[in-house]
Amino acid sequence: MGRIREFDEEKVLDAAMQIFWEKGYEATSLSDLTSRMEIQRPSIYSTFGGKKELFEAALRKYTMSRASLIRIKLQSIPSVKEAFRTFFEGVVEEEYAENPRKGCFCINTMVELAPHDEKFEILTREHQMYLAVIFQETIERGIQSGELEIGLDAKAVSQALVVSLIGLTVMIKSRPERSFIDNTIEVTLTLLK
């Protein structure tokens, strides 16, 4: 008869996500994980399979919750232009207010692991494509309501907005002048004719 788990799997996964997010995959040791998760190494192996599998589970949890939150934010504002403005400005506010600056867990993974690991290349690309779909749905809503021009290429604009979002999030880690970022957002939003 197998042992009954004596911990909440979602709670320990959240703890693992936080330490990976703070330190990155390579810099996070198993000792860091067991300390933050408050479980023993055998429990990590029996529940998740190992450090890499644990990281993958944490990344999947993050991307699912982040995409859901982005969709809700964009849908909660009737004006599509205002929804994107509020979203982009919110990302910037969040990043500038955060100390230490963790950035986006998925983008951090894209930079750290995707160039060297096909699995994480695919996982991070899937998240980018999912965000593009969310953005495209929002743009199409604006076209249907008459707020945006009928001839606007919703797919191309949504992809450009994803690239802008990723670029902004990475750049903010170096704390450029705020006016630089604000001007970039203004120009980015001109894509929504």
mmCIF file of C-alpha atoms in Angstrom:
data_model
loop_
_atom_site.group_PDB
_atom_site.id
_atom_site.type_symbol
_atom_site.label_atom_id
_atom_site.label_comp_id
_atom_site.label_asym_id
_atom_site.label_seq_id
_atom_site.Cartn_x
_atom_site.Cartn_y
_atom_site.Cartn_z
ATOM 1 C CA MET A 1 0.000 0.000 0.000
ATOM 2 C CA GLY A 2 1.420 3.419 -1.037
ATOM 3 C CA ARG A 3 1.953 6.257 1.382
ATOM 4 C CA ILE A 4 -0.607 9.024 1.497
ATOM 5 C CA ARG A 5 0.849 12.400 0.562
ATOM 6 C CA GLU A 6 1.135 14.644 3.571
ATOM 7 C CA PHE A 7 1.264 17.905 1.631
ATOM 8 C CA ASP A 8 -0.894 19.984 -0.668
ATOM 9 C CA GLU A 9 0.516 19.456 -4.164
ATOM 10 C CA GLU A 10 -0.759 22.832 -5.439
ATOM 11 C CA LYS A 11 0.766 24.654 -2.473
ATOM 12 C CA VAL A 12 4.196 23.064 -2.915
ATOM 13 C CA LEU A 13 4.039 23.665 -6.676
ATOM 14 C CA ASP A 14 3.322 27.357 -6.000
ATOM 15 C CA ALA A 15 6.315 27.475 -3.663
ATOM 16 C CA ALA A 16 8.534 25.838 -6.291
ATOM 17 C CA MET A 17 7.296 28.283 -8.909
ATOM 18 C CA GLN A 18 8.220 31.224 -6.696
ATOM 19 C CA ILE A 19 11.787 30.063 -6.069
ATOM 20 C CA PHE A 20 12.338 29.153 -9.737
ATOM 21 C CA TRP A 21 10.897 32.528 -10.701
ATOM 22 C CA GLU A 22 13.229 34.359 -8.316
ATOM 23 C CA LYS A 23 16.426 32.454 -9.093
ATOM 24 C CA GLY A 24 15.928 30.787 -12.468
ATOM 25 C CA TYR A 25 16.256 27.091 -13.239
ATOM 26 C CA GLU A 26 20.038 26.703 -13.096
ATOM 27 C CA ALA A 27 20.587 28.745 -9.928
ATOM 28 C CA THR A 28 17.861 26.925 -7.981
ATOM 29 C CA SER A 29 19.233 23.990 -6.025
ATOM 30 C CA LEU A 30 17.328 21.017 -4.664
ATOM 31 C CA SER A 31 18.068 22.399 -1.195
ATOM 32 C CA ASP A 32 16.406 25.688 -2.199
ATOM 33 C CA LEU A 33 13.394 23.721 -3.396
ATOM 34 C CA THR A 34 13.021 21.479 -0.357
ATOM 35 C CA SER A 35 13.418 24.466 1.951
ATOM 36 C CA ARG A 36 10.829 26.618 0.150
ATOM 37 C CA MET A 37 8.433 23.761 -0.568
ATOM 38 C CA GLU A 38 8.815 22.343 2.951
ATOM 39 C CA ILE A 39 9.016 18.778 1.663
ATOM 40 C CA GLN A 40 11.812 16.232 1.350
ATOM 41 C CA ARG A 41 13.695 15.306 -1.836
ATOM 42 C CA PRO A 42 12.014 11.883 -2.153
ATOM 43 C CA SER A 43 8.646 13.660 -2.234
ATOM 44 C CA ILE A 44 9.814 15.867 -5.102
ATOM 45 C CA TYR A 45 10.952 12.815 -7.052
ATOM 46 C CA SER A 46 7.863 10.720 -6.330
ATOM 47 C CA THR A 47 5.416 13.558 -7.063
ATOM 48 C CA PHE A 48 7.061 15.448 -9.909
ATOM 49 C CA GLY A 49 9.885 13.219 -11.178
ATOM 50 C CA GLY A 50 12.826 15.562 -10.649
ATOM 51 C CA LYS A 51 13.952 19.175 -10.843
ATOM 52 C CA LYS A 52 13.322 19.584 -14.573
ATOM 53 C CA GLU A 53 9.858 18.021 -14.399
ATOM 54 C CA LEU A 54 9.042 20.161 -11.356
ATOM 55 C CA PHE A 55 10.138 23.254 -13.273
ATOM 56 C CA GLU A 56 7.978 22.225 -16.221
ATOM 57 C CA ALA A 57 4.951 21.749 -13.943
ATOM 58 C CA ALA A 58 5.563 25.178 -12.369
ATOM 59 C CA LEU A 59 5.911 26.813 -15.788
ATOM 60 C CA ARG A 60 2.713 25.183 -17.054
ATOM 61 C CA LYS A 61 0.843 26.356 -13.955
ATOM 62 C CA TYR A 62 2.166 29.881 -14.442
ATOM 63 C CA THR A 63 1.347 30.113 -18.153
ATOM 64 C CA MET A 64 -2.183 28.787 -17.658
ATOM 65 C CA SER A 65 -2.965 31.214 -14.841
ATOM 66 C CA ARG A 66 -1.241 34.150 -16.570
ATOM 67 C CA ALA A 67 -3.088 33.621 -19.861
ATOM 68 C CA SER A 68 -6.392 33.330 -18.017
ATOM 69 C CA LEU A 69 -5.708 36.549 -16.118
ATOM 70 C CA ILE A 70 -4.748 38.406 -19.316
ATOM 71 C CA ARG A 71 -7.937 37.247 -21.045
ATOM 72 C CA ILE A 72 -10.049 38.429 -18.101
ATOM 73 C CA LYS A 73 -8.279 41.822 -18.010
ATOM 74 C CA LEU A 74 -8.788 42.412 -21.726
ATOM 75 C CA GLN A 75 -12.429 41.297 -21.647
ATOM 76 C CA SER A 76 -13.319 43.387 -18.605
ATOM 77 C CA ILE A 77 -13.001 46.725 -20.424
ATOM 78 C CA PRO A 78 -15.545 47.426 -23.201
ATOM 79 C CA SER A 79 -13.190 49.601 -25.284
ATOM 80 C CA VAL A 80 -10.548 47.435 -26.967
ATOM 81 C CA LYS A 81 -8.108 50.335 -27.275
ATOM 82 C CA GLU A 82 -8.521 51.175 -23.606
ATOM 83 C CA ALA A 83 -8.252 47.491 -22.648
ATOM 84 C CA PHE A 84 -4.851 47.192 -24.356
ATOM 85 C CA ARG A 85 -3.662 50.524 -22.932
ATOM 86 C CA THR A 86 -4.683 49.487 -19.416
ATOM 87 C CA PHE A 87 -3.069 46.082 -19.881
ATOM 88 C CA PHE A 88 0.280 47.393 -21.168
ATOM 89 C CA GLU A 89 0.425 50.161 -18.559
ATOM 90 C CA GLY A 90 -0.423 47.617 -15.864
ATOM 91 C CA VAL A 91 2.443 45.368 -16.937
ATOM 92 C CA VAL A 92 4.836 48.311 -16.731
ATOM 93 C CA GLU A 93 3.537 49.430 -13.323
ATOM 94 C CA GLU A 94 3.822 45.891 -11.993
ATOM 95 C CA GLU A 95 7.390 45.502 -13.248
ATOM 96 C CA TYR A 96 8.580 48.887 -11.972
ATOM 97 C CA ALA A 97 6.944 48.387 -8.570
ATOM 98 C CA GLU A 98 8.322 44.899 -8.042
ATOM 99 C CA ASN A 99 11.442 44.558 -5.954
ATOM 100 C CA PRO A 100 13.381 42.454 -6.740
ATOM 101 C CA ARG A 101 12.375 42.500 -10.397
ATOM 102 C CA LYS A 102 11.292 38.997 -11.289
ATOM 103 C CA GLY A 103 9.857 39.774 -14.713
ATOM 104 C CA CYS A 104 7.626 37.238 -16.418
ATOM 105 C CA PHE A 105 8.395 33.635 -15.448
ATOM 106 C CA CYS A 106 7.709 32.427 -18.992
ATOM 107 C CA ILE A 107 9.875 35.105 -20.608
ATOM 108 C CA ASN A 108 12.656 34.384 -18.123
ATOM 109 C CA THR A 109 12.423 30.730 -19.174
ATOM 110 C CA MET A 110 12.454 31.728 -22.826
ATOM 111 C CA VAL A 111 15.737 33.567 -22.267
ATOM 112 C CA GLU A 112 17.378 31.035 -19.923
ATOM 113 C CA LEU A 113 16.312 27.632 -21.237
ATOM 114 C CA ALA A 114 14.558 27.825 -24.619
ATOM 115 C CA PRO A 115 17.783 28.347 -26.621
ATOM 116 C CA HIS A 116 19.219 25.123 -25.154
ATOM 117 C CA ASP A 117 16.223 22.905 -24.463
ATOM 118 C CA GLU A 118 13.667 21.972 -27.108
ATOM 119 C CA LYS A 119 10.938 21.204 -24.569
ATOM 120 C CA PHE A 120 11.115 24.701 -23.084
ATOM 121 C CA GLU A 121 11.431 26.242 -26.537
ATOM 122 C CA ILE A 122 8.111 24.608 -27.407
ATOM 123 C CA LEU A 123 6.416 25.438 -24.082
ATOM 124 C CA THR A 124 7.367 29.108 -24.223
ATOM 125 C CA ARG A 125 6.407 29.359 -27.906
ATOM 126 C CA GLU A 126 3.017 27.793 -27.104
ATOM 127 C CA HIS A 127 2.429 30.489 -24.502
ATOM 128 C CA GLN A 128 3.356 33.208 -27.005
ATOM 129 C CA MET A 129 0.922 31.764 -29.535
ATOM 130 C CA TYR A 130 -1.818 31.484 -26.917
ATOM 131 C CA LEU A 131 -1.328 35.149 -25.993
ATOM 132 C CA ALA A 132 -1.501 36.035 -29.697
ATOM 133 C CA VAL A 133 -4.863 34.242 -29.897
ATOM 134 C CA ILE A 134 -6.170 36.151 -26.865
ATOM 135 C CA PHE A 135 -4.988 39.428 -28.384
ATOM 136 C CA GLN A 136 -6.483 38.516 -31.765
ATOM 137 C CA GLU A 137 -9.867 37.711 -30.222
ATOM 138 C CA THR A 138 -9.809 41.080 -28.476
ATOM 139 C CA ILE A 139 -8.888 42.924 -31.685
ATOM 140 C CA GLU A 140 -11.625 41.098 -33.602
ATOM 141 C CA ARG A 141 -14.091 42.214 -30.935
ATOM 142 C CA GLY A 142 -12.991 45.795 -31.623
ATOM 143 C CA ILE A 143 -13.417 45.332 -35.381
ATOM 144 C CA GLN A 144 -16.911 43.859 -34.907
ATOM 145 C CA SER A 145 -17.952 46.713 -32.608
ATOM 146 C CA GLY A 146 -16.703 49.317 -35.088
ATOM 147 C CA GLU A 147 -14.054 50.677 -32.723
ATOM 148 C CA LEU A 148 -11.246 49.385 -34.959
ATOM 149 C CA GLU A 149 -10.963 49.583 -38.748
ATOM 150 C CA ILE A 150 -12.516 46.736 -40.720
ATOM 151 C CA GLY A 151 -9.354 46.196 -42.800
ATOM 152 C CA LEU A 152 -7.114 45.789 -39.738
ATOM 153 C CA ASP A 153 -5.147 42.515 -39.880
ATOM 154 C CA ALA A 154 -6.059 41.198 -36.435
ATOM 155 C CA LYS A 155 -3.629 38.269 -36.576
ATOM 156 C CA ALA A 156 -0.606 40.334 -37.616
ATOM 157 C CA VAL A 157 -1.345 43.093 -35.096
ATOM 158 C CA SER A 158 -1.858 40.573 -32.285
ATOM 159 C CA GLN A 159 1.509 38.974 -33.057
ATOM 160 C CA ALA A 160 3.212 42.393 -33.094
ATOM 161 C CA LEU A 161 1.630 43.185 -29.720
ATOM 162 C CA VAL A 162 2.985 39.924 -28.264
ATOM 163 C CA VAL A 163 6.482 40.779 -29.512
ATOM 164 C CA SER A 164 6.144 44.272 -28.021
ATOM 165 C CA LEU A 165 4.975 42.838 -24.704
ATOM 166 C CA ILE A 166 7.902 40.423 -24.519
ATOM 167 C CA GLY A 167 10.385 43.120 -25.504
ATOM 168 C CA LEU A 168 9.029 45.560 -22.926
ATOM 169 C CA THR A 169 9.092 42.964 -20.173
ATOM 170 C CA VAL A 170 12.706 42.037 -20.900
ATOM 171 C CA MET A 171 13.819 45.643 -21.254
ATOM 172 C CA ILE A 172 12.196 46.763 -18.006
ATOM 173 C CA LYS A 173 14.548 44.422 -16.116
ATOM 174 C CA SER A 174 17.337 46.963 -16.852
ATOM 175 C CA ARG A 175 15.213 49.874 -15.579
ATOM 176 C CA PRO A 176 15.357 52.244 -18.574
ATOM 177 C CA GLU A 177 14.005 55.754 -18.208
ATOM 178 C CA ARG A 178 10.273 55.525 -17.661
ATOM 179 C CA SER A 179 9.628 57.974 -20.522
ATOM 180 C CA PHE A 180 11.366 55.539 -22.894
ATOM 181 C CA ILE A 181 8.907 52.805 -21.929
ATOM 182 C CA ASP A 182 5.875 55.130 -21.954
ATOM 183 C CA ASN A 183 6.760 56.380 -25.446
ATOM 184 C CA THR A 184 7.162 52.804 -26.642
ATOM 185 C CA ILE A 185 3.710 51.891 -25.376
ATOM 186 C CA GLU A 186 2.207 54.912 -27.130
ATOM 187 C CA VAL A 187 3.763 53.908 -30.450
ATOM 188 C CA THR A 188 2.827 50.254 -29.957
ATOM 189 C CA LEU A 189 -0.796 51.157 -29.394
ATOM 190 C CA THR A 190 -0.922 53.020 -32.721
ATOM 191 C CA LEU A 191 -1.122 49.533 -34.269
ATOM 192 C CA LEU A 192 -4.762 49.577 -33.136
ATOM 193 C CA LYS A 193 -6.076 51.944 -35.829
#
